[in-house]
């Protein structure tokens, strides 16, 4: 059995693959993003998830041949790297595992671990790609001063547009009405209390507002359309930069795939595809082969020097 764990800003997904490449069990839990919930809470999410998926598969953690834990913000804080690396040891009861950034899960799943670039647009955003055994990442600097094009970034931009529409700096459009309905506001100023006091500026809840911004773009709201255009432009830029870092030549056709909740919205995916073309990137946009949790399990098998072909049930 090979265990893959795909951590994210919203949820953590667990997947067990057997030696034949068949998905034996999956499980979903809340976020393990330690910068948001703390290290101990993150460890508990991982421990509970491993316990539950092993129970579903009818195995003990000791029977897991190898595991890969793709953790959000892994490698982005030297002071906690040893703590993160040690977490799975007590959970599994053995050392047959490796930790890494969750960006690897998206790449391994979407492209099956082959050369190319995967772009993530979920709660956060970043790219990871490999070429000839060399990997490179771009973006993913966190929600305060990075993660451009992510759902959180879009949600913040949407809130900003709402406030400007409310006090007259911008004309009121569909985005204003949709957000007012979303928050069930009687007074527009109540949005401050809701986001800062009730939500405690929770990044997941702010990220969910991206869907409202996309709906407003469907209704041709000018501000929502601009936010959407800027978001996909930022994502296209980090793809272009990653291609350069990996040494792709201008004549090469770059395999590009994607993961993260925003790409489930056809409007967003179509806009991103256009943004890549507008930058002149010679690419082949590929529908993801597998989900990131399966990618994590495939990567676990790869770390154990086992090559698997996933058996799908489609």
PDB file of C-alpha atoms in Angstrom:
ATOM      1  CA  UNK A   1       0.000   0.000   0.000  1.00  0.00           C
ATOM      2  CA  UNK A   2       1.158   3.509  -0.837  1.00  0.00           C
ATOM      3  CA  UNK A   3      -0.294   6.468   1.044  1.00  0.00           C
ATOM      4  CA  UNK A   4      -0.622   9.911  -0.471  1.00  0.00           C
ATOM      5  CA  UNK A   5      -1.614  12.964   1.554  1.00  0.00           C
ATOM      6  CA  UNK A   6      -2.502  16.173  -0.255  1.00  0.00           C
ATOM      7  CA  UNK A   7      -2.742  19.053   2.187  1.00  0.00           C
ATOM      8  CA  UNK A   8      -4.318  22.362   1.250  1.00  0.00           C
ATOM      9  CA  UNK A   9      -5.634  25.612   2.589  1.00  0.00           C
ATOM     10  CA  UNK A  10      -9.187  24.270   2.706  1.00  0.00           C
ATOM     11  CA  UNK A  11      -8.989  20.473   3.052  1.00  0.00           C
ATOM     12  CA  UNK A  12      -6.605  17.548   3.375  1.00  0.00           C
ATOM     13  CA  UNK A  13      -7.135  14.514   1.130  1.00  0.00           C
ATOM     14  CA  UNK A  14      -5.797  11.024   1.818  1.00  0.00           C
ATOM     15  CA  UNK A  15      -5.463   8.226  -0.745  1.00  0.00           C
ATOM     16  CA  UNK A  16      -4.249   4.623  -0.558  1.00  0.00           C
ATOM     17  CA  UNK A  17      -3.069   2.855  -3.717  1.00  0.00           C
ATOM     18  CA  UNK A  18      -2.228  -0.831  -3.767  1.00  0.00           C
ATOM     19  CA  UNK A  19       0.641  -2.396  -5.705  1.00  0.00           C
ATOM     20  CA  UNK A  20      -1.643  -2.874  -8.714  1.00  0.00           C
ATOM     21  CA  UNK A  21      -2.376   0.854  -8.914  1.00  0.00           C
ATOM     22  CA  UNK A  22      -5.930   0.538  -7.661  1.00  0.00           C
ATOM     23  CA  UNK A  23      -7.403   3.112  -5.286  1.00  0.00           C
ATOM     24  CA  UNK A  24      -8.198   1.161  -2.126  1.00  0.00           C
ATOM     25  CA  UNK A  25      -9.512   3.986   0.045  1.00  0.00           C
ATOM     26  CA  UNK A  26      -9.808   7.766   0.226  1.00  0.00           C
ATOM     27  CA  UNK A  27     -10.612  10.159   3.040  1.00  0.00           C
ATOM     28  CA  UNK A  28     -11.030  13.913   3.416  1.00  0.00           C
ATOM     29  CA  UNK A  29     -10.440  16.096   6.458  1.00  0.00           C
ATOM     30  CA  UNK A  30     -10.084  19.799   7.187  1.00  0.00           C
ATOM     31  CA  UNK A  31      -7.024  21.881   6.440  1.00  0.00           C
ATOM     32  CA  UNK A  32      -3.601  20.960   7.838  1.00  0.00           C
ATOM     33  CA  UNK A  33      -2.193  24.414   6.998  1.00  0.00           C
ATOM     34  CA  UNK A  34      -0.083  24.970  10.101  1.00  0.00           C
ATOM     35  CA  UNK A  35       0.286  28.718   9.545  1.00  0.00           C
ATOM     36  CA  UNK A  36      -3.474  28.982   9.991  1.00  0.00           C
ATOM     37  CA  UNK A  37      -4.330  26.331  12.600  1.00  0.00           C
ATOM     38  CA  UNK A  38      -1.003  25.734  14.369  1.00  0.00           C
ATOM     39  CA  UNK A  39       1.429  22.819  14.364  1.00  0.00           C
ATOM     40  CA  UNK A  40      -0.372  20.683  16.948  1.00  0.00           C
ATOM     41  CA  UNK A  41      -3.722  21.006  15.204  1.00  0.00           C
ATOM     42  CA  UNK A  42      -2.016  20.187  11.900  1.00  0.00           C
ATOM     43  CA  UNK A  43      -0.484  17.043  13.405  1.00  0.00           C
ATOM     44  CA  UNK A  44      -3.905  16.008  14.718  1.00  0.00           C
ATOM     45  CA  UNK A  45      -5.525  16.382  11.288  1.00  0.00           C
ATOM     46  CA  UNK A  46      -2.850  14.124   9.795  1.00  0.00           C
ATOM     47  CA  UNK A  47      -3.105  11.594  12.613  1.00  0.00           C
ATOM     48  CA  UNK A  48      -6.891  11.387  12.406  1.00  0.00           C
ATOM     49  CA  UNK A  49      -6.769  11.105   8.616  1.00  0.00           C
ATOM     50  CA  UNK A  50      -4.260   8.268   8.631  1.00  0.00           C
ATOM     51  CA  UNK A  51      -6.296   6.457  11.282  1.00  0.00           C
ATOM     52  CA  UNK A  52      -9.516   6.817   9.294  1.00  0.00           C
ATOM     53  CA  UNK A  53      -8.134   5.791   5.911  1.00  0.00           C
ATOM     54  CA  UNK A  54      -6.389   2.755   7.409  1.00  0.00           C
ATOM     55  CA  UNK A  55      -9.642   1.787   9.080  1.00  0.00           C
ATOM     56  CA  UNK A  56     -11.481   2.080   5.743  1.00  0.00           C
ATOM     57  CA  UNK A  57      -8.841  -0.074   4.039  1.00  0.00           C
ATOM     58  CA  UNK A  58      -8.712  -2.586   6.868  1.00  0.00           C
ATOM     59  CA  UNK A  59      -4.970  -2.233   7.394  1.00  0.00           C
ATOM     60  CA  UNK A  60      -2.606  -0.973  10.072  1.00  0.00           C
ATOM     61  CA  UNK A  61      -0.241   1.975   9.397  1.00  0.00           C
ATOM     62  CA  UNK A  62       2.653  -0.513   9.650  1.00  0.00           C
ATOM     63  CA  UNK A  63       1.390  -2.132   6.428  1.00  0.00           C
ATOM     64  CA  UNK A  64       1.923   1.064   4.419  1.00  0.00           C
ATOM     65  CA  UNK A  65       4.972   0.456   2.237  1.00  0.00           C
ATOM     66  CA  UNK A  66       5.679   4.157   1.724  1.00  0.00           C
ATOM     67  CA  UNK A  67       3.894   7.463   2.223  1.00  0.00           C
ATOM     68  CA  UNK A  68       4.220  10.973   0.899  1.00  0.00           C
ATOM     69  CA  UNK A  69       2.839  13.905   2.875  1.00  0.00           C
ATOM     70  CA  UNK A  70       2.315  16.968   0.679  1.00  0.00           C
ATOM     71  CA  UNK A  71       1.954  19.781   3.192  1.00  0.00           C
ATOM     72  CA  UNK A  72       0.973  23.403   2.539  1.00  0.00           C
ATOM     73  CA  UNK A  73       3.808  25.861   3.307  1.00  0.00           C
ATOM     74  CA  UNK A  74       6.323  23.005   3.638  1.00  0.00           C
ATOM     75  CA  UNK A  75       9.819  24.315   3.017  1.00  0.00           C
ATOM     76  CA  UNK A  76       8.725  27.891   3.603  1.00  0.00           C
ATOM     77  CA  UNK A  77       9.909  28.128   7.217  1.00  0.00           C
ATOM     78  CA  UNK A  78      13.308  26.799   8.244  1.00  0.00           C
ATOM     79  CA  UNK A  79      12.412  26.948  11.935  1.00  0.00           C
ATOM     80  CA  UNK A  80       9.647  24.332  11.612  1.00  0.00           C
ATOM     81  CA  UNK A  81      11.017  22.016   8.929  1.00  0.00           C
ATOM     82  CA  UNK A  82      12.337  19.447  11.420  1.00  0.00           C
ATOM     83  CA  UNK A  83       9.009  19.429  13.266  1.00  0.00           C
ATOM     84  CA  UNK A  84       7.051  18.867  10.054  1.00  0.00           C
ATOM     85  CA  UNK A  85       9.434  16.128   8.942  1.00  0.00           C
ATOM     86  CA  UNK A  86       9.021  14.321  12.260  1.00  0.00           C
ATOM     87  CA  UNK A  87       5.212  14.475  12.437  1.00  0.00           C
ATOM     88  CA  UNK A  88       4.421  11.344  10.382  1.00  0.00           C
ATOM     89  CA  UNK A  89       6.889   9.160  12.296  1.00  0.00           C
ATOM     90  CA  UNK A  90       4.711   8.828  15.380  1.00  0.00           C
ATOM     91  CA  UNK A  91       1.555   8.650  13.262  1.00  0.00           C
ATOM     92  CA  UNK A  92       2.790   5.793  11.069  1.00  0.00           C
ATOM     93  CA  UNK A  93       5.105   4.115  13.543  1.00  0.00           C
ATOM     94  CA  UNK A  94       7.882   3.849  10.932  1.00  0.00           C
ATOM     95  CA  UNK A  95      10.205   5.940   8.753  1.00  0.00           C
ATOM     96  CA  UNK A  96       8.975   4.863   5.335  1.00  0.00           C
ATOM     97  CA  UNK A  97       7.733   8.289   4.301  1.00  0.00           C
ATOM     98  CA  UNK A  98       8.792  11.662   3.024  1.00  0.00           C
ATOM     99  CA  UNK A  99       7.341  15.131   3.446  1.00  0.00           C
ATOM    100  CA  UNK A 100       7.278  17.817   0.789  1.00  0.00           C
ATOM    101  CA  UNK A 101       5.259  20.764  -0.428  1.00  0.00           C
ATOM    102  CA  UNK A 102       1.725  20.025  -1.618  1.00  0.00           C
ATOM    103  CA  UNK A 103       2.633  21.498  -5.020  1.00  0.00           C
ATOM    104  CA  UNK A 104       4.242  18.141  -5.843  1.00  0.00           C
ATOM    105  CA  UNK A 105       0.881  16.383  -5.407  1.00  0.00           C
ATOM    106  CA  UNK A 106      -0.781  18.539  -8.055  1.00  0.00           C
ATOM    107  CA  UNK A 107       2.029  18.018 -10.545  1.00  0.00           C
ATOM    108  CA  UNK A 108       2.337  14.265  -9.962  1.00  0.00           C
ATOM    109  CA  UNK A 109      -1.416  13.826 -10.274  1.00  0.00           C
ATOM    110  CA  UNK A 110      -2.167  16.071 -13.211  1.00  0.00           C
ATOM    111  CA  UNK A 111       0.782  15.045 -15.383  1.00  0.00           C
ATOM    112  CA  UNK A 112       1.374  11.565 -14.013  1.00  0.00           C
ATOM    113  CA  UNK A 113       4.853  12.541 -12.845  1.00  0.00           C
ATOM    114  CA  UNK A 114       6.097  13.407 -16.346  1.00  0.00           C
ATOM    115  CA  UNK A 115       7.870  16.544 -17.590  1.00  0.00           C
ATOM    116  CA  UNK A 116       5.722  19.660 -17.634  1.00  0.00           C
ATOM    117  CA  UNK A 117       4.216  22.333 -15.422  1.00  0.00           C
ATOM    118  CA  UNK A 118       1.234  22.214 -13.102  1.00  0.00           C
ATOM    119  CA  UNK A 119      -0.405  25.419 -11.928  1.00  0.00           C
ATOM    120  CA  UNK A 120      -2.388  25.449  -8.683  1.00  0.00           C
ATOM    121  CA  UNK A 121      -5.271  27.862  -8.168  1.00  0.00           C
ATOM    122  CA  UNK A 122      -7.122  26.975  -5.016  1.00  0.00           C
ATOM    123  CA  UNK A 123      -7.130  28.855  -1.742  1.00  0.00           C
ATOM    124  CA  UNK A 124      -3.535  29.753  -2.644  1.00  0.00           C
ATOM    125  CA  UNK A 125      -1.643  29.688  -5.933  1.00  0.00           C
ATOM    126  CA  UNK A 126       1.717  28.564  -7.295  1.00  0.00           C
ATOM    127  CA  UNK A 127       3.320  26.415  -9.971  1.00  0.00           C
ATOM    128  CA  UNK A 128       5.568  23.394  -9.891  1.00  0.00           C
ATOM    129  CA  UNK A 129       7.145  21.670 -12.837  1.00  0.00           C
ATOM    130  CA  UNK A 130       9.888  19.262 -13.771  1.00  0.00           C
ATOM    131  CA  UNK A 131      12.081  18.822 -16.832  1.00  0.00           C
ATOM    132  CA  UNK A 132      14.768  16.169 -17.184  1.00  0.00           C
ATOM    133  CA  UNK A 133      14.694  15.422 -13.479  1.00  0.00           C
ATOM    134  CA  UNK A 134      15.021  19.050 -12.363  1.00  0.00           C
ATOM    135  CA  UNK A 135      12.155  20.747 -10.517  1.00  0.00           C
ATOM    136  CA  UNK A 136      11.200  24.407 -10.114  1.00  0.00           C
ATOM    137  CA  UNK A 137       8.445  26.342  -8.359  1.00  0.00           C
ATOM    138  CA  UNK A 138       7.141  29.851  -8.762  1.00  0.00           C
ATOM    139  CA  UNK A 139       4.663  31.868  -6.687  1.00  0.00           C
ATOM    140  CA  UNK A 140       3.160  30.558  -3.465  1.00  0.00           C
ATOM    141  CA  UNK A 141       4.417  33.369  -1.235  1.00  0.00           C
ATOM    142  CA  UNK A 142       1.337  33.312   1.005  1.00  0.00           C
ATOM    143  CA  UNK A 143      -1.891  35.254   1.174  1.00  0.00           C
ATOM    144  CA  UNK A 144      -0.578  38.496   2.695  1.00  0.00           C
ATOM    145  CA  UNK A 145       1.878  39.462  -0.034  1.00  0.00           C
ATOM    146  CA  UNK A 146       1.563  36.726  -2.649  1.00  0.00           C
ATOM    147  CA  UNK A 147      -0.669  33.933  -4.003  1.00  0.00           C
ATOM    148  CA  UNK A 148      -1.738  36.125  -6.895  1.00  0.00           C
ATOM    149  CA  UNK A 149      -4.614  34.697  -8.899  1.00  0.00           C
ATOM    150  CA  UNK A 150      -5.746  32.431  -6.065  1.00  0.00           C
ATOM    151  CA  UNK A 151      -9.267  32.168  -4.698  1.00  0.00           C
ATOM    152  CA  UNK A 152      -8.200  34.125  -1.603  1.00  0.00           C
ATOM    153  CA  UNK A 153      -6.655  36.843  -3.781  1.00  0.00           C
ATOM    154  CA  UNK A 154      -9.833  37.050  -5.862  1.00  0.00           C
ATOM    155  CA  UNK A 155     -11.983  37.119  -2.712  1.00  0.00           C
ATOM    156  CA  UNK A 156      -9.986  40.040  -1.284  1.00  0.00           C
ATOM    157  CA  UNK A 157     -10.199  41.932  -4.570  1.00  0.00           C
ATOM    158  CA  UNK A 158     -13.938  41.299  -4.626  1.00  0.00           C
ATOM    159  CA  UNK A 159     -14.348  42.667  -1.096  1.00  0.00           C
ATOM    160  CA  UNK A 160     -12.352  45.744  -2.047  1.00  0.00           C
ATOM    161  CA  UNK A 161     -14.562  46.354  -5.072  1.00  0.00           C
ATOM    162  CA  UNK A 162     -17.661  45.943  -2.883  1.00  0.00           C
ATOM    163  CA  UNK A 163     -16.498  48.636  -0.457  1.00  0.00           C
ATOM    164  CA  UNK A 164     -15.764  51.041  -3.312  1.00  0.00           C
ATOM    165  CA  UNK A 165     -19.164  50.391  -4.828  1.00  0.00           C
ATOM    166  CA  UNK A 166     -20.820  50.899  -1.460  1.00  0.00           C
ATOM    167  CA  UNK A 167     -19.328  54.318  -0.727  1.00  0.00           C
ATOM    168  CA  UNK A 168     -19.531  55.637  -4.272  1.00  0.00           C
ATOM    169  CA  UNK A 169     -15.981  55.323  -5.566  1.00  0.00           C
ATOM    170  CA  UNK A 170     -17.211  52.820  -8.147  1.00  0.00           C
ATOM    171  CA  UNK A 171     -20.592  52.380  -9.836  1.00  0.00           C
ATOM    172  CA  UNK A 172     -22.651  49.609  -8.297  1.00  0.00           C
ATOM    173  CA  UNK A 173     -22.905  46.495 -10.463  1.00  0.00           C
ATOM    174  CA  UNK A 174     -23.952  42.857 -10.099  1.00  0.00           C
ATOM    175  CA  UNK A 175     -20.955  42.152  -7.830  1.00  0.00           C
ATOM    176  CA  UNK A 176     -22.298  44.612  -5.260  1.00  0.00           C
ATOM    177  CA  UNK A 177     -25.723  42.970  -5.138  1.00  0.00           C
ATOM    178  CA  UNK A 178     -24.346  39.429  -5.106  1.00  0.00           C
ATOM    179  CA  UNK A 179     -22.000  40.101  -2.197  1.00  0.00           C
ATOM    180  CA  UNK A 180     -24.715  41.949  -0.307  1.00  0.00           C
ATOM    181  CA  UNK A 181     -26.916  38.874  -0.698  1.00  0.00           C
ATOM    182  CA  UNK A 182     -24.063  36.544   0.247  1.00  0.00           C
ATOM    183  CA  UNK A 183     -23.523  38.343   3.551  1.00  0.00           C
ATOM    184  CA  UNK A 184     -27.255  39.031   4.095  1.00  0.00           C
ATOM    185  CA  UNK A 185     -26.373  42.646   4.883  1.00  0.00           C
ATOM    186  CA  UNK A 186     -28.830  45.181   6.242  1.00  0.00           C
ATOM    187  CA  UNK A 187     -26.001  47.706   6.496  1.00  0.00           C
ATOM    188  CA  UNK A 188     -23.019  47.526   4.160  1.00  0.00           C
ATOM    189  CA  UNK A 189     -20.640  48.417   6.982  1.00  0.00           C
ATOM    190  CA  UNK A 190     -21.614  45.152   8.703  1.00  0.00           C
ATOM    191  CA  UNK A 191     -19.267  43.403   6.276  1.00  0.00           C
ATOM    192  CA  UNK A 192     -16.367  44.638   8.440  1.00  0.00           C
ATOM    193  CA  UNK A 193     -17.781  42.930  11.513  1.00  0.00           C
ATOM    194  CA  UNK A 194     -18.541  39.717   9.639  1.00  0.00           C
ATOM    195  CA  UNK A 195     -15.143  39.323   7.955  1.00  0.00           C
ATOM    196  CA  UNK A 196     -12.937  40.548  10.799  1.00  0.00           C
ATOM    197  CA  UNK A 197     -14.936  39.628  13.919  1.00  0.00           C
ATOM    198  CA  UNK A 198     -17.137  36.650  13.028  1.00  0.00           C
ATOM    199  CA  UNK A 199     -14.799  35.094  10.454  1.00  0.00           C
ATOM    200  CA  UNK A 200     -11.557  36.299  12.081  1.00  0.00           C
ATOM    201  CA  UNK A 201     -10.369  36.953   8.516  1.00  0.00           C
ATOM    202  CA  UNK A 202     -10.417  33.193   7.876  1.00  0.00           C
ATOM    203  CA  UNK A 203      -8.638  32.598   4.571  1.00  0.00           C
ATOM    204  CA  UNK A 204     -10.888  29.689   3.587  1.00  0.00           C
ATOM    205  CA  UNK A 205     -14.098  31.699   3.961  1.00  0.00           C
ATOM    206  CA  UNK A 206     -12.603  34.666   2.110  1.00  0.00           C
ATOM    207  CA  UNK A 207     -11.427  32.320  -0.648  1.00  0.00           C
ATOM    208  CA  UNK A 208     -14.991  31.035  -1.059  1.00  0.00           C
ATOM    209  CA  UNK A 209     -16.004  34.549  -2.153  1.00  0.00           C
ATOM    210  CA  UNK A 210     -14.135  33.920  -5.420  1.00  0.00           C
ATOM    211  CA  UNK A 211     -17.168  31.961  -6.640  1.00  0.00           C
ATOM    212  CA  UNK A 212     -19.326  35.042  -6.114  1.00  0.00           C
ATOM    213  CA  UNK A 213     -16.855  37.149  -8.088  1.00  0.00           C
ATOM    214  CA  UNK A 214     -16.944  34.604 -10.925  1.00  0.00           C
ATOM    215  CA  UNK A 215     -20.754  34.651 -10.869  1.00  0.00           C
ATOM    216  CA  UNK A 216     -20.618  38.448 -11.132  1.00  0.00           C
ATOM    217  CA  UNK A 217     -18.288  38.083 -14.117  1.00  0.00           C
ATOM    218  CA  UNK A 218     -20.920  35.827 -15.725  1.00  0.00           C
ATOM    219  CA  UNK A 219     -23.291  38.773 -15.330  1.00  0.00           C
ATOM    220  CA  UNK A 220     -20.765  41.060 -17.025  1.00  0.00           C
ATOM    221  CA  UNK A 221     -19.897  43.107 -13.965  1.00  0.00           C
ATOM    222  CA  UNK A 222     -16.936  45.292 -15.138  1.00  0.00           C
ATOM    223  CA  UNK A 223     -15.030  45.051 -11.858  1.00  0.00           C
ATOM    224  CA  UNK A 224     -15.495  41.284 -11.605  1.00  0.00           C
ATOM    225  CA  UNK A 225     -14.342  40.861 -15.200  1.00  0.00           C
ATOM    226  CA  UNK A 226     -11.217  42.900 -14.457  1.00  0.00           C
ATOM    227  CA  UNK A 227     -10.468  40.851 -11.337  1.00  0.00           C
ATOM    228  CA  UNK A 228     -10.857  37.625 -13.313  1.00  0.00           C
ATOM    229  CA  UNK A 229      -8.654  38.911 -16.138  1.00  0.00           C
ATOM    230  CA  UNK A 230      -5.961  39.985 -13.684  1.00  0.00           C
ATOM    231  CA  UNK A 231      -6.112  36.644 -11.852  1.00  0.00           C
ATOM    232  CA  UNK A 232      -5.575  34.451 -14.914  1.00  0.00           C
ATOM    233  CA  UNK A 233      -2.909  36.867 -16.140  1.00  0.00           C
ATOM    234  CA  UNK A 234      -0.980  36.347 -12.907  1.00  0.00           C
ATOM    235  CA  UNK A 235      -1.274  32.574 -13.227  1.00  0.00           C
ATOM    236  CA  UNK A 236      -0.115  32.636 -16.840  1.00  0.00           C
ATOM    237  CA  UNK A 237       2.879  34.721 -15.767  1.00  0.00           C
ATOM    238  CA  UNK A 238       4.042  32.179 -13.179  1.00  0.00           C
ATOM    239  CA  UNK A 239       3.678  29.402 -15.768  1.00  0.00           C
ATOM    240  CA  UNK A 240       5.845  31.408 -18.175  1.00  0.00           C
ATOM    241  CA  UNK A 241       8.422  32.035 -15.462  1.00  0.00           C
ATOM    242  CA  UNK A 242       8.516  28.382 -14.428  1.00  0.00           C
ATOM    243  CA  UNK A 243       9.084  27.360 -18.054  1.00  0.00           C
ATOM    244  CA  UNK A 244      12.064  29.726 -18.183  1.00  0.00           C
ATOM    245  CA  UNK A 245      13.457  28.446 -14.874  1.00  0.00           C
ATOM    246  CA  UNK A 246      13.245  24.874 -16.166  1.00  0.00           C
ATOM    247  CA  UNK A 247      15.022  25.766 -19.391  1.00  0.00           C
ATOM    248  CA  UNK A 248      12.207  25.052 -21.832  1.00  0.00           C
ATOM    249  CA  UNK A 249      13.138  26.403 -25.257  1.00  0.00           C
ATOM    250  CA  UNK A 250      10.816  28.730 -27.162  1.00  0.00           C
ATOM    251  CA  UNK A 251      10.440  26.036 -29.830  1.00  0.00           C
ATOM    252  CA  UNK A 252       9.257  23.414 -27.321  1.00  0.00           C
ATOM    253  CA  UNK A 253       5.606  22.710 -26.675  1.00  0.00           C
ATOM    254  CA  UNK A 254       5.237  22.737 -22.888  1.00  0.00           C
ATOM    255  CA  UNK A 255       2.794  20.323 -21.245  1.00  0.00           C
ATOM    256  CA  UNK A 256       0.706  22.413 -18.838  1.00  0.00           C
ATOM    257  CA  UNK A 257      -1.931  21.096 -16.470  1.00  0.00           C
ATOM    258  CA  UNK A 258      -3.817  22.460 -13.509  1.00  0.00           C
ATOM    259  CA  UNK A 259      -5.252  21.695 -10.085  1.00  0.00           C
ATOM    260  CA  UNK A 260      -7.245  23.560  -7.470  1.00  0.00           C
ATOM    261  CA  UNK A 261     -10.888  24.465  -7.057  1.00  0.00           C
ATOM    262  CA  UNK A 262     -10.933  27.526  -9.316  1.00  0.00           C
ATOM    263  CA  UNK A 263     -10.273  25.391 -12.381  1.00  0.00           C
ATOM    264  CA  UNK A 264     -13.540  23.560 -11.812  1.00  0.00           C
ATOM    265  CA  UNK A 265     -15.196  26.750 -13.038  1.00  0.00           C
ATOM    266  CA  UNK A 266     -15.290  26.601 -16.849  1.00  0.00           C
ATOM    267  CA  UNK A 267     -15.263  30.391 -17.113  1.00  0.00           C
ATOM    268  CA  UNK A 268     -12.032  30.525 -15.141  1.00  0.00           C
ATOM    269  CA  UNK A 269     -10.369  27.686 -17.070  1.00  0.00           C
ATOM    270  CA  UNK A 270     -11.312  29.240 -20.408  1.00  0.00           C
ATOM    271  CA  UNK A 271      -9.941  32.618 -19.326  1.00  0.00           C
ATOM    272  CA  UNK A 272      -6.704  31.014 -18.130  1.00  0.00           C
ATOM    273  CA  UNK A 273      -6.290  29.190 -21.444  1.00  0.00           C
ATOM    274  CA  UNK A 274      -6.683  32.491 -23.286  1.00  0.00           C
ATOM    275  CA  UNK A 275      -4.181  34.185 -20.969  1.00  0.00           C
ATOM    276  CA  UNK A 276      -1.556  31.539 -21.797  1.00  0.00           C
ATOM    277  CA  UNK A 277      -2.109  32.103 -25.495  1.00  0.00           C
ATOM    278  CA  UNK A 278      -1.946  35.879 -25.062  1.00  0.00           C
ATOM    279  CA  UNK A 279       1.519  35.535 -23.492  1.00  0.00           C
ATOM    280  CA  UNK A 280       2.658  33.573 -26.521  1.00  0.00           C
ATOM    281  CA  UNK A 281       3.472  30.444 -24.526  1.00  0.00           C
ATOM    282  CA  UNK A 282       3.681  27.425 -26.839  1.00  0.00           C
ATOM    283  CA  UNK A 283       1.851  24.901 -24.720  1.00  0.00           C
ATOM    284  CA  UNK A 284      -0.371  21.854 -24.672  1.00  0.00           C
ATOM    285  CA  UNK A 285      -3.031  22.279 -22.012  1.00  0.00           C
ATOM    286  CA  UNK A 286      -3.787  18.856 -20.566  1.00  0.00           C
ATOM    287  CA  UNK A 287      -6.770  17.846 -18.520  1.00  0.00           C
ATOM    288  CA  UNK A 288      -5.461  16.446 -15.215  1.00  0.00           C
ATOM    289  CA  UNK A 289      -4.921  12.707 -15.317  1.00  0.00           C
ATOM    290  CA  UNK A 290      -5.567  12.251 -11.612  1.00  0.00           C
ATOM    291  CA  UNK A 291      -6.474  14.223  -8.526  1.00  0.00           C
ATOM    292  CA  UNK A 292      -3.654  15.548  -6.307  1.00  0.00           C
ATOM    293  CA  UNK A 293      -4.254  12.938  -3.586  1.00  0.00           C
ATOM    294  CA  UNK A 294      -3.722  10.169  -6.141  1.00  0.00           C
ATOM    295  CA  UNK A 295      -0.691  12.122  -7.322  1.00  0.00           C
ATOM    296  CA  UNK A 296       0.677  12.064  -3.779  1.00  0.00           C
ATOM    297  CA  UNK A 297       0.233   8.284  -3.605  1.00  0.00           C
ATOM    298  CA  UNK A 298       1.906   7.870  -7.004  1.00  0.00           C
ATOM    299  CA  UNK A 299       4.789   9.976  -5.759  1.00  0.00           C
ATOM    300  CA  UNK A 300       5.033   7.794  -2.643  1.00  0.00           C
ATOM    301  CA  UNK A 301       5.380   4.747  -4.893  1.00  0.00           C
ATOM    302  CA  UNK A 302       8.008   6.550  -6.962  1.00  0.00           C
ATOM    303  CA  UNK A 303      10.008   7.297  -3.796  1.00  0.00           C
ATOM    304  CA  UNK A 304       9.912   3.567  -3.080  1.00  0.00           C
ATOM    305  CA  UNK A 305      11.206   2.860  -6.603  1.00  0.00           C
ATOM    306  CA  UNK A 306       7.883   1.378  -7.662  1.00  0.00           C
ATOM    307  CA  UNK A 307       6.264   2.400 -10.948  1.00  0.00           C
ATOM    308  CA  UNK A 308       2.471   2.337 -10.909  1.00  0.00           C
ATOM    309  CA  UNK A 309      -0.217   2.855 -13.511  1.00  0.00           C
ATOM    310  CA  UNK A 310      -3.390   3.968 -11.787  1.00  0.00           C
ATOM    311  CA  UNK A 311      -6.420   1.797 -12.524  1.00  0.00           C
ATOM    312  CA  UNK A 312      -9.391   4.101 -12.918  1.00  0.00           C
ATOM    313  CA  UNK A 313     -13.026   3.138 -12.594  1.00  0.00           C
ATOM    314  CA  UNK A 314     -14.253   5.546 -15.313  1.00  0.00           C
TER     315      UNK A 314
END
